[in-house]
Tab-separated table of C-alpha atoms in Angstrom:
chain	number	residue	atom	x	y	z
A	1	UNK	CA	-229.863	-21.711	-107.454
A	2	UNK	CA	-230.917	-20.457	-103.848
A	3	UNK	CA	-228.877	-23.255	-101.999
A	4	UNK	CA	-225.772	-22.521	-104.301
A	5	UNK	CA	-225.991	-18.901	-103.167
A	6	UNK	CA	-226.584	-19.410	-99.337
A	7	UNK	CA	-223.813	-22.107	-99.193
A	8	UNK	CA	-221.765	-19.068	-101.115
A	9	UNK	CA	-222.637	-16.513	-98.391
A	10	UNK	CA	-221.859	-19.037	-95.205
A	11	UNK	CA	-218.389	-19.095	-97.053
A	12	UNK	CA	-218.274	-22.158	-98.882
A	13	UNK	CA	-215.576	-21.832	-101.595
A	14	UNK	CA	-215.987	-21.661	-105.827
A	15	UNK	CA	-213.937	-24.948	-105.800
A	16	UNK	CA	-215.766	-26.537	-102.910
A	17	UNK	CA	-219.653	-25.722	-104.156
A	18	UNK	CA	-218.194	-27.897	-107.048
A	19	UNK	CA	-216.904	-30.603	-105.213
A	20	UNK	CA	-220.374	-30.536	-103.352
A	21	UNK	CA	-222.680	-30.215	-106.173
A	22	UNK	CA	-221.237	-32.917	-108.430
A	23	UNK	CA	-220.855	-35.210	-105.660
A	24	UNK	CA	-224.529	-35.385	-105.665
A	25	UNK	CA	-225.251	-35.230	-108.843
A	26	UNK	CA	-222.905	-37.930	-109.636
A	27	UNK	CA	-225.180	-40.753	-108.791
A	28	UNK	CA	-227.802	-39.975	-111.807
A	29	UNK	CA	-225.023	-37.784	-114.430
A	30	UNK	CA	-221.079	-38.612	-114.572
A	31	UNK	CA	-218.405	-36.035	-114.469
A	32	UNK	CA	-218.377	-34.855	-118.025
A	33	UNK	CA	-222.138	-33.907	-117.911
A	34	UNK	CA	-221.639	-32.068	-114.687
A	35	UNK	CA	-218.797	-29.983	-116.320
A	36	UNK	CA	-221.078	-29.280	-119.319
A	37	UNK	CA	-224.531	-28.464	-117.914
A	38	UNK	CA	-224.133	-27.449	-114.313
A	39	UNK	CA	-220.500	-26.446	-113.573
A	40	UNK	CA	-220.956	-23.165	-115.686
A	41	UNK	CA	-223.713	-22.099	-113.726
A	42	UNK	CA	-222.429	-22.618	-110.305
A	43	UNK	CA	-219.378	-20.353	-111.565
A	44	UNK	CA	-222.195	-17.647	-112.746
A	45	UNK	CA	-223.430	-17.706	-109.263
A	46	UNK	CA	-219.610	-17.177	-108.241
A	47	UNK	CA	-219.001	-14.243	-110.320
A	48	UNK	CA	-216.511	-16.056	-112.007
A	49	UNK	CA	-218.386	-16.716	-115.668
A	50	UNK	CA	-221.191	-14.467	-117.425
A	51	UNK	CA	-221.370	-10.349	-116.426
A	52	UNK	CA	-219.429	-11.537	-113.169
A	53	UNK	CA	-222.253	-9.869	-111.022
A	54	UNK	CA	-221.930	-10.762	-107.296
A	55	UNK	CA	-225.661	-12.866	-106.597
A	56	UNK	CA	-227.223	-12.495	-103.271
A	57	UNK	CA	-228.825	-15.184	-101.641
A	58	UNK	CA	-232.695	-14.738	-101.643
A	59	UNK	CA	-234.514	-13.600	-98.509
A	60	UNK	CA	-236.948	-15.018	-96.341
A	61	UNK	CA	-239.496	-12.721	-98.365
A	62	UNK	CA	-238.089	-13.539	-101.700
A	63	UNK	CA	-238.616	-17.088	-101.218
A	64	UNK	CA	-242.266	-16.812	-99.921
A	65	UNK	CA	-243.487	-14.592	-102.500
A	66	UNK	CA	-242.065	-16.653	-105.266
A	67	UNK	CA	-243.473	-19.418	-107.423
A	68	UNK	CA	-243.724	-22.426	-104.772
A	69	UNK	CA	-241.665	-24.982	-105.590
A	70	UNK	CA	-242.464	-28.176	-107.768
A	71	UNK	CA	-242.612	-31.615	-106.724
A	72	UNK	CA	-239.853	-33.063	-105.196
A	73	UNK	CA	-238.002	-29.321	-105.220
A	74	UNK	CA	-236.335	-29.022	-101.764
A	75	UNK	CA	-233.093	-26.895	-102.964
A	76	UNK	CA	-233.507	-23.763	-101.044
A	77	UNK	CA	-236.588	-22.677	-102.897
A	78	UNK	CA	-238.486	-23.737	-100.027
A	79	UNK	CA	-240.210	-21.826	-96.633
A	80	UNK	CA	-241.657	-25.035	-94.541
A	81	UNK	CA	-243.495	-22.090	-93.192
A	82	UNK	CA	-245.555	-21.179	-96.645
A	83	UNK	CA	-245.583	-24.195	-98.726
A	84	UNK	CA	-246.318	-26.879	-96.358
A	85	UNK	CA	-249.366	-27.537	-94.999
A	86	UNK	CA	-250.553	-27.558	-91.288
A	87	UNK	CA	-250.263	-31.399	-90.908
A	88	UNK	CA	-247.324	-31.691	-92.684
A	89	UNK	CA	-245.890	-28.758	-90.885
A	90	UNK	CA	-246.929	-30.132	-87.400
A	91	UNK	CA	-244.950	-33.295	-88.653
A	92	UNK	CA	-242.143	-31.631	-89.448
A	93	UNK	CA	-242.227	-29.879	-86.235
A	94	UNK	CA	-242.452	-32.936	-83.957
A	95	UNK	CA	-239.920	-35.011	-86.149
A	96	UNK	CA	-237.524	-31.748	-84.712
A	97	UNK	CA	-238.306	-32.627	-81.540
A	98	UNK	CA	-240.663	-29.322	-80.665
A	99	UNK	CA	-242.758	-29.407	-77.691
A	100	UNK	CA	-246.556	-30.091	-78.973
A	101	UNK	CA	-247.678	-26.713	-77.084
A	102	UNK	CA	-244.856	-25.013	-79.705
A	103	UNK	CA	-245.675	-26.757	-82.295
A	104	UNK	CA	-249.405	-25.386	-82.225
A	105	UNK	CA	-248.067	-21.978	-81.984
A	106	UNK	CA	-245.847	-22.049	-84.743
A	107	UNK	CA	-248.009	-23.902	-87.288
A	108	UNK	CA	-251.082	-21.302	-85.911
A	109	UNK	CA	-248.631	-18.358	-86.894
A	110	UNK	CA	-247.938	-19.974	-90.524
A	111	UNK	CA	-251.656	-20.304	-90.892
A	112	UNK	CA	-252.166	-16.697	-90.554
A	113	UNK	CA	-249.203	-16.080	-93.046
A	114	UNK	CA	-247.115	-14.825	-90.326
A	115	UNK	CA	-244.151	-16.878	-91.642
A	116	UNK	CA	-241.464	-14.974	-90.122
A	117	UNK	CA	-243.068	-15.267	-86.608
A	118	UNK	CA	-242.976	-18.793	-86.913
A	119	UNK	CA	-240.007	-19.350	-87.925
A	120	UNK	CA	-238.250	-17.174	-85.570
A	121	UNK	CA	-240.505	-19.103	-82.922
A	122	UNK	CA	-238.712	-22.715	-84.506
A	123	UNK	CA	-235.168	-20.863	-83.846
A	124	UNK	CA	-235.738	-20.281	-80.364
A	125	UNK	CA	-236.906	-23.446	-79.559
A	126	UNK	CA	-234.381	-25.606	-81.508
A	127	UNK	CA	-231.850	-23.174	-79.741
A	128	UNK	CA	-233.332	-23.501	-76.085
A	129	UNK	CA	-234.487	-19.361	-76.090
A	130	UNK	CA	-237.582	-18.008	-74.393
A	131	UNK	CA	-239.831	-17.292	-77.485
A	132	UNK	CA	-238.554	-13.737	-78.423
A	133	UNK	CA	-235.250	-14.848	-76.997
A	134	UNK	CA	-233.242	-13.954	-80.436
A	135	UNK	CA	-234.924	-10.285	-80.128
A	136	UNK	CA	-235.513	-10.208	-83.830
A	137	UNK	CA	-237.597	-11.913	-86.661
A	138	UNK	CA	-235.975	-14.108	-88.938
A	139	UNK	CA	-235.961	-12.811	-92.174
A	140	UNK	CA	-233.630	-14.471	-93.845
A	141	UNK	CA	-231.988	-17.977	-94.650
A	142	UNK	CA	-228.416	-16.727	-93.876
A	143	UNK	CA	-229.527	-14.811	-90.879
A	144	UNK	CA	-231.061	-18.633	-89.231
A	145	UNK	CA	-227.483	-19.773	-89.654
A	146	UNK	CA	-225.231	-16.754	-88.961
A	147	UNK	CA	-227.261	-16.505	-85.384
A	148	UNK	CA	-227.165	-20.095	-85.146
A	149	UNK	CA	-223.732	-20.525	-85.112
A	150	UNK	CA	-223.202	-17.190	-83.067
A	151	UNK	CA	-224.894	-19.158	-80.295
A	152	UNK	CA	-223.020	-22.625	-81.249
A	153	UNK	CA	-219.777	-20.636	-80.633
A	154	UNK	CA	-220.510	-19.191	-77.736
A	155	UNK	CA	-222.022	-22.310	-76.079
A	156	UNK	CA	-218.848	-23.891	-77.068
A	157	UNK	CA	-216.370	-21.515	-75.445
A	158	UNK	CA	-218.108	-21.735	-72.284
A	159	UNK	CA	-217.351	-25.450	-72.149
């Protein structure tokens, strides 16, 4: 549910979540199935089907204080900073191309439970900003991208 409603709130459309989300589900249920068990619910998320209520997309703290996810449960309901572990975060980290010297910062900020720190700390470095270069802590999914692609378009008029 968390990844319907951020792609919602970066603007992608009713009809377009659709397309998305039965495009990957189609490789383990067909179309039909999709319609019956999923499509309904993805229109609840719109507003469109149940008591029509306008769902926000969860926040950083929302996510963290939650249930952690299950197995194999990498839809949205997920903080790399909480739920994975110091080695697997330092993996994660490196595979992102962080300096090492950032890396042990960030993963020794999730270790204290100061997730938005680190995270905010990832942002700047995957965006080329002096740590604190943002001027704000992350605290939410929709925030990473809406400041993210404030600095994509800006960087791209300047070309």
């Amino acid at each position: 549910m968390q990844l319907g409603l951020f792609l919602k709130k970066i603007g992608l459309s009713l009809n377009e979540s659709l397309k998305f989300w039965e495009y990957h589900f189609r490789p383990k249920i067909d179309a039909e199935k999709f319609q019956r068990q999923y499509a309904y619910s993805i229109r609840h998320n719109y507003g469109e089907e149940g008591k029509r209520a306008d769902y926000a997309a969860y926040s950083c703290l929302k996510i963290i204080m939650n249930n952690p996810p299950g197995i194999g449960d990498f839809h949205g309901r997920r903080c790399p900073f909480k739920h994975c572990d110091a080695e697997h975060l330092q993996q994660l980290l490196k595979n992102c191309g962080i300096h090492k010297d950032n890396i042990k910062n960030i993963v020794n900020y999730a270790s204290n439970n100061h997730y938005n720190k680190a995270c905010s700390i990832f942002f700047d470095c995957m965006h080329k900003l002096p740590e604190g270069g943002l001027g704000e802590f992350i605290t939410h999914p929709n925030q990473y991208f809406d400041e993210s692609r404030k600095l994509y378009s800006r960087s791209s008029s300047k070309k």
